[in-house]
Short mmCIF file of C-alpha atoms in Angstrom, two decimals:
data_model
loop_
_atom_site.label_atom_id
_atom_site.label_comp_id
_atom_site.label_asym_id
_atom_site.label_seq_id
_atom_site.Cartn_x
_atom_site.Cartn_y
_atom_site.Cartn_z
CA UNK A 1 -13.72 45.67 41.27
CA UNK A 2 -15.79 46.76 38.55
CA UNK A 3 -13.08 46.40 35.53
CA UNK A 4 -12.76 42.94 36.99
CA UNK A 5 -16.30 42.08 36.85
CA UNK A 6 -16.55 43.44 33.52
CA UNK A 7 -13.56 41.27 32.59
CA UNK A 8 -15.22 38.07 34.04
CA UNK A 9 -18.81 39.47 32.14
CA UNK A 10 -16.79 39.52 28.77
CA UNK A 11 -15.10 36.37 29.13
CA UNK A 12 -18.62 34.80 29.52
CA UNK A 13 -19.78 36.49 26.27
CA UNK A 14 -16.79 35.14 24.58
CA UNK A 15 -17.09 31.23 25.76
CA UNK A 16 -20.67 31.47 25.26
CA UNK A 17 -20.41 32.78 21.71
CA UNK A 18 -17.90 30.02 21.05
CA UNK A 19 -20.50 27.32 22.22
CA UNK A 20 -22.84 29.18 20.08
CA UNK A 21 -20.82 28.94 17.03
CA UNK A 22 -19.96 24.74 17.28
CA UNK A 23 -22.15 22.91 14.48
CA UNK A 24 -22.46 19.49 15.07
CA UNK A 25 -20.19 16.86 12.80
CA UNK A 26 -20.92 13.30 12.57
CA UNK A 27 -17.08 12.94 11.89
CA UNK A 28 -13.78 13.07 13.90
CA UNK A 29 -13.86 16.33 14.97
CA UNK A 30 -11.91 18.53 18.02
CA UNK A 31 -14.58 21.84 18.72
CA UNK A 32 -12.00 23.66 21.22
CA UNK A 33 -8.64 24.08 20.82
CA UNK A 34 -7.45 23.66 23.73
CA UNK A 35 -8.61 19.58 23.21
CA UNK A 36 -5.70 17.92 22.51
CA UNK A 37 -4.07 14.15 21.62
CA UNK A 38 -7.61 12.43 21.38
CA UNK A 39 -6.79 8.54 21.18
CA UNK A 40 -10.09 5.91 20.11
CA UNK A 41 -8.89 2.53 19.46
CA UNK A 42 -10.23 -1.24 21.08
CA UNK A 43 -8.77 -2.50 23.92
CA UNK A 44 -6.84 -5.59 22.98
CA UNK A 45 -4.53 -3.54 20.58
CA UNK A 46 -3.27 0.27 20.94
CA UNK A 47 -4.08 2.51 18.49
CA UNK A 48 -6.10 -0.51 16.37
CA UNK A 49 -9.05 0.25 14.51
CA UNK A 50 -11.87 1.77 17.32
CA UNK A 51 -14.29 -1.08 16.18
CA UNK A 52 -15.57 -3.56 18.94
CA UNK A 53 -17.86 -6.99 18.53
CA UNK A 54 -21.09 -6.47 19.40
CA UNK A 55 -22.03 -8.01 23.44
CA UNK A 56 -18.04 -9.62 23.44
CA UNK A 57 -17.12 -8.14 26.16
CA UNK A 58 -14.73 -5.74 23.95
CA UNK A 59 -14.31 -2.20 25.14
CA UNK A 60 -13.15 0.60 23.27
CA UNK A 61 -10.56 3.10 24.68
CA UNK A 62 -11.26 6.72 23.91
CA UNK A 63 -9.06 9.49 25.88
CA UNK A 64 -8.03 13.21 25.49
CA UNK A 65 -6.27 15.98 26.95
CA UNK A 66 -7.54 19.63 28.25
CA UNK A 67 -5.08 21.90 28.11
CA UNK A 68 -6.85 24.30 30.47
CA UNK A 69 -6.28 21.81 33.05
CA UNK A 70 -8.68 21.54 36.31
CA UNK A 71 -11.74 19.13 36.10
CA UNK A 72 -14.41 20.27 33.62
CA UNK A 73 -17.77 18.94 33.81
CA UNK A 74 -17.71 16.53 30.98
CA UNK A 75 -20.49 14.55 29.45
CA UNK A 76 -21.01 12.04 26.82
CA UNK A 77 -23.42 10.24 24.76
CA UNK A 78 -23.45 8.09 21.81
CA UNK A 79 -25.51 7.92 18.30
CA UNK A 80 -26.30 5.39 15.97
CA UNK A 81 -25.39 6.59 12.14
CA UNK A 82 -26.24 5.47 9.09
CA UNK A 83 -23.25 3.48 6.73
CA UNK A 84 -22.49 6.89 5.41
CA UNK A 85 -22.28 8.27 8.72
CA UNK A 86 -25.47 10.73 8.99
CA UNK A 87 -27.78 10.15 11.80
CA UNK A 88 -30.06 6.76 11.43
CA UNK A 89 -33.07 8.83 13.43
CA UNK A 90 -34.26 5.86 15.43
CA UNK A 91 -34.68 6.14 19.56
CA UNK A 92 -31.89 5.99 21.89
CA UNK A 93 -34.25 2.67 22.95
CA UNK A 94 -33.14 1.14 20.17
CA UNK A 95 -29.52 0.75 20.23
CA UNK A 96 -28.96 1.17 23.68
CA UNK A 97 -29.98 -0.44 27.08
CA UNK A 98 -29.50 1.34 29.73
CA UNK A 99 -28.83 5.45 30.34
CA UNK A 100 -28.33 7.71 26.86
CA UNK A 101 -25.74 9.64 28.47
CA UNK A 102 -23.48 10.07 31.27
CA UNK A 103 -20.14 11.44 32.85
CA UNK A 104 -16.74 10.87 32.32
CA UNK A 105 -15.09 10.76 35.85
CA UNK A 106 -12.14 9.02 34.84
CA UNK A 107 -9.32 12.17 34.66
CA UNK A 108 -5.67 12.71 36.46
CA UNK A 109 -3.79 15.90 36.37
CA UNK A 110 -0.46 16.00 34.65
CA UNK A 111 3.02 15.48 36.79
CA UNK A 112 6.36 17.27 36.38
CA UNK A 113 5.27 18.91 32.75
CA UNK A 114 5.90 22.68 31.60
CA UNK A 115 2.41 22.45 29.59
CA UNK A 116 -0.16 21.38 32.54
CA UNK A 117 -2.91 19.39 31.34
CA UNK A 118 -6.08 17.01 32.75
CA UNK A 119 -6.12 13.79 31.31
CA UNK A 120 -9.43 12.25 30.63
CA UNK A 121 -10.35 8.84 30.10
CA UNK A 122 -13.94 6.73 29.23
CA UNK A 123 -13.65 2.76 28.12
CA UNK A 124 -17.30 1.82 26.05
CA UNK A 125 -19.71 0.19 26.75
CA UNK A 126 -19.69 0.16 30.51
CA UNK A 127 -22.39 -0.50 33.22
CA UNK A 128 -23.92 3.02 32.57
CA UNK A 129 -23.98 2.51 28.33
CA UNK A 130 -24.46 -0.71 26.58
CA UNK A 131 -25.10 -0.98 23.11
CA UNK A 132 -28.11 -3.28 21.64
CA UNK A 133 -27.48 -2.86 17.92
CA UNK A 134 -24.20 -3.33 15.50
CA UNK A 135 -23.65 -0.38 13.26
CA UNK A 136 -21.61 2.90 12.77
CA UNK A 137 -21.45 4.77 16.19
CA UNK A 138 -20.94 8.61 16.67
CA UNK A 139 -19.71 9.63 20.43
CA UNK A 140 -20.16 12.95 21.36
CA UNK A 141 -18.72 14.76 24.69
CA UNK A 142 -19.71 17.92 25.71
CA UNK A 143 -19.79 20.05 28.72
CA UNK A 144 -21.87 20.60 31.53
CA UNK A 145 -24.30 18.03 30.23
CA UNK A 146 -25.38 20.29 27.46
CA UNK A 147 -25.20 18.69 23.91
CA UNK A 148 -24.71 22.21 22.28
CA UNK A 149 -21.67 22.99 23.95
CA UNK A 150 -19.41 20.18 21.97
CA UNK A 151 -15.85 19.23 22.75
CA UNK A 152 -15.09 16.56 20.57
CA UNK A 153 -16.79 13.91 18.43
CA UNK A 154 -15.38 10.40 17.32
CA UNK A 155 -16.67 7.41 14.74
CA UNK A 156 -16.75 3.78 16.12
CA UNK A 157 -18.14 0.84 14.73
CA UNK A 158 -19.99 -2.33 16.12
CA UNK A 159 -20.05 -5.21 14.66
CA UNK A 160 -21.65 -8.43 14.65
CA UNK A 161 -19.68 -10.22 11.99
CA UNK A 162 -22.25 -12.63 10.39
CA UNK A 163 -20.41 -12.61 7.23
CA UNK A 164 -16.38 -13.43 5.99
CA UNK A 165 -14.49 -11.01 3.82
CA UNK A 166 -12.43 -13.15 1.07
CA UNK A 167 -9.93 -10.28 0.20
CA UNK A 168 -6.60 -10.63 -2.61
CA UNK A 169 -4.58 -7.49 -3.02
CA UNK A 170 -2.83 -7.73 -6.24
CA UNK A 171 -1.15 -4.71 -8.70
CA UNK A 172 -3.39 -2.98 -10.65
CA UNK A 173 -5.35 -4.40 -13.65
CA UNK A 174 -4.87 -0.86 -15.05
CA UNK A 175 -1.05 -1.39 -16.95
CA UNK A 176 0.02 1.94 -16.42
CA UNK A 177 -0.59 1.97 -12.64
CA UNK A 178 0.59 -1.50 -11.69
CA UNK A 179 4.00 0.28 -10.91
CA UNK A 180 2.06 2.39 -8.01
CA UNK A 181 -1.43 1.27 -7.52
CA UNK A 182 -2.05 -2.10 -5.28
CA UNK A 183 -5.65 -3.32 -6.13
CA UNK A 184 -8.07 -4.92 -3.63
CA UNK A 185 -10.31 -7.70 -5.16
CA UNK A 186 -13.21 -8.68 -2.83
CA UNK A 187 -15.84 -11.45 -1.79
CA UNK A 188 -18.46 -11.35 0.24
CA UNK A 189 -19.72 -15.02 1.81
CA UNK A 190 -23.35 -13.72 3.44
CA UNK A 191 -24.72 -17.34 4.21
CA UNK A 192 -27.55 -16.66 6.20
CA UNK A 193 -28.90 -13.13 5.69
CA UNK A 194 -31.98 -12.53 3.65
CA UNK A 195 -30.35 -10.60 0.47
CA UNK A 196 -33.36 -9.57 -1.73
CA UNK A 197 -31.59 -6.77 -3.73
CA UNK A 198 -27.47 -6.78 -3.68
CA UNK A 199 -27.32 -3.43 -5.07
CA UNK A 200 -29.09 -2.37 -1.66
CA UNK A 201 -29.53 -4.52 0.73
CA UNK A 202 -25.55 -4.60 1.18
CA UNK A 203 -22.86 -2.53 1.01
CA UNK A 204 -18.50 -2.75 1.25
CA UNK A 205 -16.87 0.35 2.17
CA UNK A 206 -13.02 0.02 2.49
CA UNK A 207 -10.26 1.87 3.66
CA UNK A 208 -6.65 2.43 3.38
CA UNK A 209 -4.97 2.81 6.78
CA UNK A 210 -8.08 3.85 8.30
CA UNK A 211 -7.45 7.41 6.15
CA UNK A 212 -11.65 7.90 5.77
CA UNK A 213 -10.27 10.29 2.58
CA UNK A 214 -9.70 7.09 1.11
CA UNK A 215 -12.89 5.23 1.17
CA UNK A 216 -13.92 3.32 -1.65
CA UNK A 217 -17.79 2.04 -2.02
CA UNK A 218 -18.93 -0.77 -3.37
CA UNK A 219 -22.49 -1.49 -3.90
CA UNK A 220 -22.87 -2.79 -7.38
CA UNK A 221 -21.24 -6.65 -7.33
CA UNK A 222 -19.55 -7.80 -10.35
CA UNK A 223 -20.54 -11.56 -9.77
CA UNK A 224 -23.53 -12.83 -7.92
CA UNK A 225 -23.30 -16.05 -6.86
CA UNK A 226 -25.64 -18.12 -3.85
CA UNK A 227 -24.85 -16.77 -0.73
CA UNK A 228 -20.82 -14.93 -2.25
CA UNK A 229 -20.99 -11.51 -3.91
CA UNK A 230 -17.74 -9.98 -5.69
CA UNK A 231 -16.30 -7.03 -6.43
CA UNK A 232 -13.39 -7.05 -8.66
CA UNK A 233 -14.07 -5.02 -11.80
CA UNK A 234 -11.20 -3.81 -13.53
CA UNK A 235 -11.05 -0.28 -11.72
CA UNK A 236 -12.75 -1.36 -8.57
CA UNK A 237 -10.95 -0.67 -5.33
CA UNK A 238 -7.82 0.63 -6.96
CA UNK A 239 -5.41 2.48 -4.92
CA UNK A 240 -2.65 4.98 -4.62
CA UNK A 241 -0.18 2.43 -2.80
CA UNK A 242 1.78 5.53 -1.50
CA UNK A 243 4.52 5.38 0.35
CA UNK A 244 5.98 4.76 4.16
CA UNK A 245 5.25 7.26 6.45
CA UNK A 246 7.94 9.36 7.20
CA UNK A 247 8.34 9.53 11.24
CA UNK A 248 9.74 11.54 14.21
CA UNK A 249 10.85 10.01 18.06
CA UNK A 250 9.62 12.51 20.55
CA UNK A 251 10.07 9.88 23.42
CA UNK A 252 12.49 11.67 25.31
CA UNK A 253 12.93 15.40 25.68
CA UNK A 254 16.86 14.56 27.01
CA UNK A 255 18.16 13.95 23.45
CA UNK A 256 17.15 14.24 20.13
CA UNK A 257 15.50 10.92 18.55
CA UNK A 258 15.17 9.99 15.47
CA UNK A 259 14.32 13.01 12.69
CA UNK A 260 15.02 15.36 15.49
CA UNK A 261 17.53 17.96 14.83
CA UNK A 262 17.06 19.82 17.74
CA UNK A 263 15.23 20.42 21.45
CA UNK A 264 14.73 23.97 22.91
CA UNK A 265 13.44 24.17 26.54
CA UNK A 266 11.36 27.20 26.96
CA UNK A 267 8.38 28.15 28.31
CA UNK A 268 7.31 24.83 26.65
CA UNK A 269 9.76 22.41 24.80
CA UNK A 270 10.64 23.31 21.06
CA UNK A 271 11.94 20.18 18.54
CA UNK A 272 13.13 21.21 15.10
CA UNK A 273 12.90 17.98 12.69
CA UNK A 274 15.49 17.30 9.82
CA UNK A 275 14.58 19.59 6.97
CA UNK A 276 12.50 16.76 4.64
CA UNK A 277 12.67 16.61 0.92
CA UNK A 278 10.39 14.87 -1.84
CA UNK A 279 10.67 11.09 -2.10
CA UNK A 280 8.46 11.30 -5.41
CA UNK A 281 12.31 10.43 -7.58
CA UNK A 282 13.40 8.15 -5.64
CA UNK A 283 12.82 3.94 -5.96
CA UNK A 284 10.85 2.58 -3.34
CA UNK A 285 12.63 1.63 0.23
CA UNK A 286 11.67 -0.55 2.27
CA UNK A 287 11.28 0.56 6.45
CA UNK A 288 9.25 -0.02 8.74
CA UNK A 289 6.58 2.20 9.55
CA UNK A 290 3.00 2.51 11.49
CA UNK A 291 1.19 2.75 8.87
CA UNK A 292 -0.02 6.18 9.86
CA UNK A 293 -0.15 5.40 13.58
CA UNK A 294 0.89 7.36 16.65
CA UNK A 295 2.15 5.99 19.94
CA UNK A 296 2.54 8.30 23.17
CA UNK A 297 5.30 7.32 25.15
CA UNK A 298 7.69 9.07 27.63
CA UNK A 299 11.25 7.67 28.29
CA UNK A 300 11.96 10.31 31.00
CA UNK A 301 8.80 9.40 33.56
CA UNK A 302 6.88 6.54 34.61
CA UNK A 303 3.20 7.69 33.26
CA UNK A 304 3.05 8.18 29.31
CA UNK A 305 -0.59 9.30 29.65
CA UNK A 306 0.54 12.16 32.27
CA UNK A 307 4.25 12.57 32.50
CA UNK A 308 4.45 13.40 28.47
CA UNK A 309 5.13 16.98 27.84
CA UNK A 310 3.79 18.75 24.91
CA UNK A 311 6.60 19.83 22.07
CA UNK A 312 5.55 22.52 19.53
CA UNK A 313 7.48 21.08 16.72
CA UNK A 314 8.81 22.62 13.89
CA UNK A 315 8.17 20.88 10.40
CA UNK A 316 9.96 22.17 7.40
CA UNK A 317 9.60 20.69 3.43
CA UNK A 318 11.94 21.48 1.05
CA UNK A 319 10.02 22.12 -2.05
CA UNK A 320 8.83 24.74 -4.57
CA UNK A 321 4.49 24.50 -4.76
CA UNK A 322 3.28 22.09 -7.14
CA UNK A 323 0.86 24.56 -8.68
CA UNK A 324 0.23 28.38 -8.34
CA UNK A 325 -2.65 27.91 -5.73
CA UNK A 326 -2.51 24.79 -3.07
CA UNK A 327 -1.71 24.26 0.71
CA UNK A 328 0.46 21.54 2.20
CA UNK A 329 -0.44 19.77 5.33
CA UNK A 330 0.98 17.42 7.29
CA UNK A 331 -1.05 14.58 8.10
CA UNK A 332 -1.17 10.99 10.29
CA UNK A 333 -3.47 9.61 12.15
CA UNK A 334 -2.65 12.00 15.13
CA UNK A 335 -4.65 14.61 13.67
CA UNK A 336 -7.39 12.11 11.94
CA UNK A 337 -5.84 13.40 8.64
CA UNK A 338 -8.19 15.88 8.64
CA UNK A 339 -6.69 19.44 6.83
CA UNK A 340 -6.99 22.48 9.50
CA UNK A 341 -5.14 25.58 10.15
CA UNK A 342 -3.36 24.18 12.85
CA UNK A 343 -1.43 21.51 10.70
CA UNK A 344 -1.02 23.49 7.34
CA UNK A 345 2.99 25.09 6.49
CA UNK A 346 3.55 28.46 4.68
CA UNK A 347 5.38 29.18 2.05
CA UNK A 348 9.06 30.86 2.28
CA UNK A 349 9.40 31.80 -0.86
CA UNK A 350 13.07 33.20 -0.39
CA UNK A 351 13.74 29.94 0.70
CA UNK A 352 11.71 27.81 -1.34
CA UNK A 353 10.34 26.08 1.24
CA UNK A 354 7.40 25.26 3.50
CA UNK A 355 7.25 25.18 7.75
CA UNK A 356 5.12 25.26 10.21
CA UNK A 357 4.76 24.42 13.89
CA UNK A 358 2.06 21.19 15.42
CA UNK A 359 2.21 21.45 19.28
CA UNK A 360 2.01 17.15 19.78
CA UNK A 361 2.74 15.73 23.08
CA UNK A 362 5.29 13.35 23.43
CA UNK A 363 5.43 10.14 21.72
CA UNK A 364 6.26 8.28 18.25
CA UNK A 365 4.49 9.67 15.07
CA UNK A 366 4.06 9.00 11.62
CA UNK A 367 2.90 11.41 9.50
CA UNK A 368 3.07 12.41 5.70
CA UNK A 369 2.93 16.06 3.28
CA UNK A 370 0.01 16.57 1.26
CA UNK A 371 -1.41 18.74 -1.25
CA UNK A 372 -4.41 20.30 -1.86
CA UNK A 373 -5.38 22.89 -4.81
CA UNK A 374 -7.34 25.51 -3.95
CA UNK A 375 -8.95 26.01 -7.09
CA UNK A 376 -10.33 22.42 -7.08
CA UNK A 377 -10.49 21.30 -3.86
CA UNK A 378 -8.88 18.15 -4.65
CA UNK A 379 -6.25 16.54 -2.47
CA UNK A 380 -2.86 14.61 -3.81
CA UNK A 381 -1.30 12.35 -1.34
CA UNK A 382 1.43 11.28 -3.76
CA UNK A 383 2.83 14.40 -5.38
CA UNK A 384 5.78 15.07 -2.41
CA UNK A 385 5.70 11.25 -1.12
CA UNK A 386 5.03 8.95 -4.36
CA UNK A 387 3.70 5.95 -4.89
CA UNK A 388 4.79 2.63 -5.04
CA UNK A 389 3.08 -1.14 -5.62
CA UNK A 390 5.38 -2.26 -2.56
CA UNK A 391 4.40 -0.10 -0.19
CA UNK A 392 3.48 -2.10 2.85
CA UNK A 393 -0.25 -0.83 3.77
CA UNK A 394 -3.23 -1.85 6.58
CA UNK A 395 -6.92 -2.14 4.56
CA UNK A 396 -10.05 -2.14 6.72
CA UNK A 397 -13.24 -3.53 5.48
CA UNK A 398 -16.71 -2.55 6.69
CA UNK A 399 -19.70 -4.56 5.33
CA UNK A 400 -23.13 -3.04 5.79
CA UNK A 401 -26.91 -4.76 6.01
CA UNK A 402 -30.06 -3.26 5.60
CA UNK A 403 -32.41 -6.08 6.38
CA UNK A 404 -35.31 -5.74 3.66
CA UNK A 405 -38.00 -3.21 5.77
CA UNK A 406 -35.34 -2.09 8.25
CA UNK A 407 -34.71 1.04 9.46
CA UNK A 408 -31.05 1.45 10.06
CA UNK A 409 -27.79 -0.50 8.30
CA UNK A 410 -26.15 -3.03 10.85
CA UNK A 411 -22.45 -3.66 10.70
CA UNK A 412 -22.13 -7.43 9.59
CA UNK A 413 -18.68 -7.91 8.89
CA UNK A 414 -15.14 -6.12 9.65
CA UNK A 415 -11.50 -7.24 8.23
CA UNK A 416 -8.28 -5.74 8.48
CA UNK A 417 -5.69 -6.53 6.11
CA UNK A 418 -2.13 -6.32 5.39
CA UNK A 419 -0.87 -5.42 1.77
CA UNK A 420 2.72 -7.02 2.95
CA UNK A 421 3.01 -9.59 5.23
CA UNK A 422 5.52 -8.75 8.01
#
């Protein structure tokens, strides 16, 4: 009796120190590891961009997965941020009507899976949280109603979309990268909104397949016409084109799909994908890809959100490092791209190549190999995929308004873009 108290006394200590540790993150962030597949995206479209009109009656979907299983006392509230996503530090009664926080009570249990697992799901706004503002939006859940203890955060965006985007994506003015860069020429038609200053009072961020390690900025116009602003200098908004995603089917745990080599029931399933090699010497291919995307779907039950199993799966790059210090990840939007321990490979040297395991539950991904140096810090999506003008790519375009006086930037205008029309 007393070991098992004093068990139960250090197990407290432990969680508690845990909580203790958590630093909040105005970014896409998981605080516990046993959070898994978090999905944000708006309603009309899965796994779209997690940006909603402002009073349209448009609901964002945001949903996870608790390994621990059982119901956990989880709470959530929201927080207007600034365009570069730090806290605007104005009152909850400014952006939102009604409570500043509540509970999610949406959750089911998983059915017929080796890993067990309580799905949770919360659609925003809803009666208990509406929003009064447009802007960039930072959700935050947490348990037992205490903000400290954080489980995950996630961006969102509001908009109110008083201005148009005019957008041309042509190769790069730059003559050596027109073979691999595709360049994203911009206007700005903001008819209507009191523009005293266009170096502040607006600002274009855009994005390359919602990846936010590829924002570009623009606040300094190159043309300033009445009411039309435009950005198309000869370096601005000039990106890597990259390449497809490479992808794995995970759909069914029956047979292998596609890039699966092989599936291993055990205490959990096991897939081993196709050994991959570097696409950086071969021509471009056209196939058809997600642009980064994920999809969670289950060919052997009726549920995808609680019949999919999890699947540690083994990842494995056939290449030599690029430099003498550096880490490879694998990346998609399944893990946010973000670079953490739990999606980086090691090194076999005697085999001169990397591998690593992602547990991931079932589903279709796209994902990619990157680089980073650890002497720099910088990362290099292109060294083990290329790059390539024909690449077929999604931009998103957020454009920001700080109304001369104001205290916060409002969300004006959103556009998402194909490079390659399909």
């Amino acid at each position: 009796m007393i070991k098992t108290g004093r068990l139960f006394f250090f197990l407290m200590i432990s969680v508690q120190l845990a909580f203790a540790q958590q630093t909040l993150v105005y970014d896409n962030k998981v605080y516990l590891p046993q959070i898994k597949t978090v999905q944000c995206y708006n309603k009309q479209k899965e796994q779209s961009a997690p940006v909603i009109g402002l009073k349209s009656g448009e609901q964002l979907l945001f949903s996870f997965d608790d390994l621990n299983g059982g119901s956990k006392n989880y709470w959530y509230s929201v927080e207007h941020c600034s365009s570069d996503w730090k806290s605007s530090r104005i009152s909850t009664l400014d952006y939102v009507e009604s409570f500043a926080e509540d509970r999610i009570i949406d959750y089911k249990y998983s059915f017929a899976t080796l890993q067990k697992f309580t799905h949770y799901n919360l659609s925003l706004p809803n009666d208990q949280i509406k929003l009064k503002i447009s802007g960039n939006y930072l959700l935050k859940v947490y348990e037992d109603g205490d903000p400290k203890k954080l489980v995950v955060t996630q961006r969102f965006y509001v908009t109110d979309n008083r201005v148009n985007a005019g957008i041309e994506i042509t190769p790069s003015l730059q003559i050596p990268e027109r073979p691999y860069n595709q360049k994203l020429n911009l206007s700005i038609f903001h008819k209507g909104l009191s523009v005293q200053n266009p170096y502040t009072d607006i600002k274009a961020v855009v994005m390359q397949n919602l990846d936010p390690e590829t924002a570009i900025i623009n606040t300094k116009p190159s043309f300033i016409k009445p009411d039309n602003l435009t950005y198309n200098d000869v370096t601005t908004n000039d990106f890597k084109g990259g390449n497809e995603f490479r992808k794995f089917d995970l759909r069914s745990l029956r047979y292998p799909g596609e890039h699966v080599q092989q599936i291993v029931k055990d205490s959990i399933y096991n897939a081993v994908l196709f050994p991959d090699i570097v696409a950086t010497t071969q021509k471009y291919t056209s196939q058809f890809d997600e642009n980064g995307n994920f999809f969670i779907r289950n060919q052997d039950g009726r549920d995808d959100n609680t019949e999919s199993d999890y699947v540690q799966v083994l990842f494995t790059l056939n290449v030599q490092p690029p430099s003498p210090k550096g880490d490879v990840y694998v990346v998609g939007r399944f893990n946010n791209y973000n670079l953490l321990e739990e999606n980086k490979l090691s090194y076999d040297p005697g085999k001169r190549r990397y591998n690593g395991h992602i547990l991931v539950k079932q589903g279709l991904y796209d994902f990619k190999y990157i680089w980073k140096d650890q002497e720099t810090g910088k990362i290099n999506n292109t060294v083990f995929e290329g790059s390539f003008f024909e690449t077929a790519n999604t931009y998103q375009v957020f454009v920001y308004y700080r109304r001369p006086g104001s205290r916060w930037d409002e969300l004006v205008g959103y556009t998402n873009i194909d490079s390659v029309k399909r």
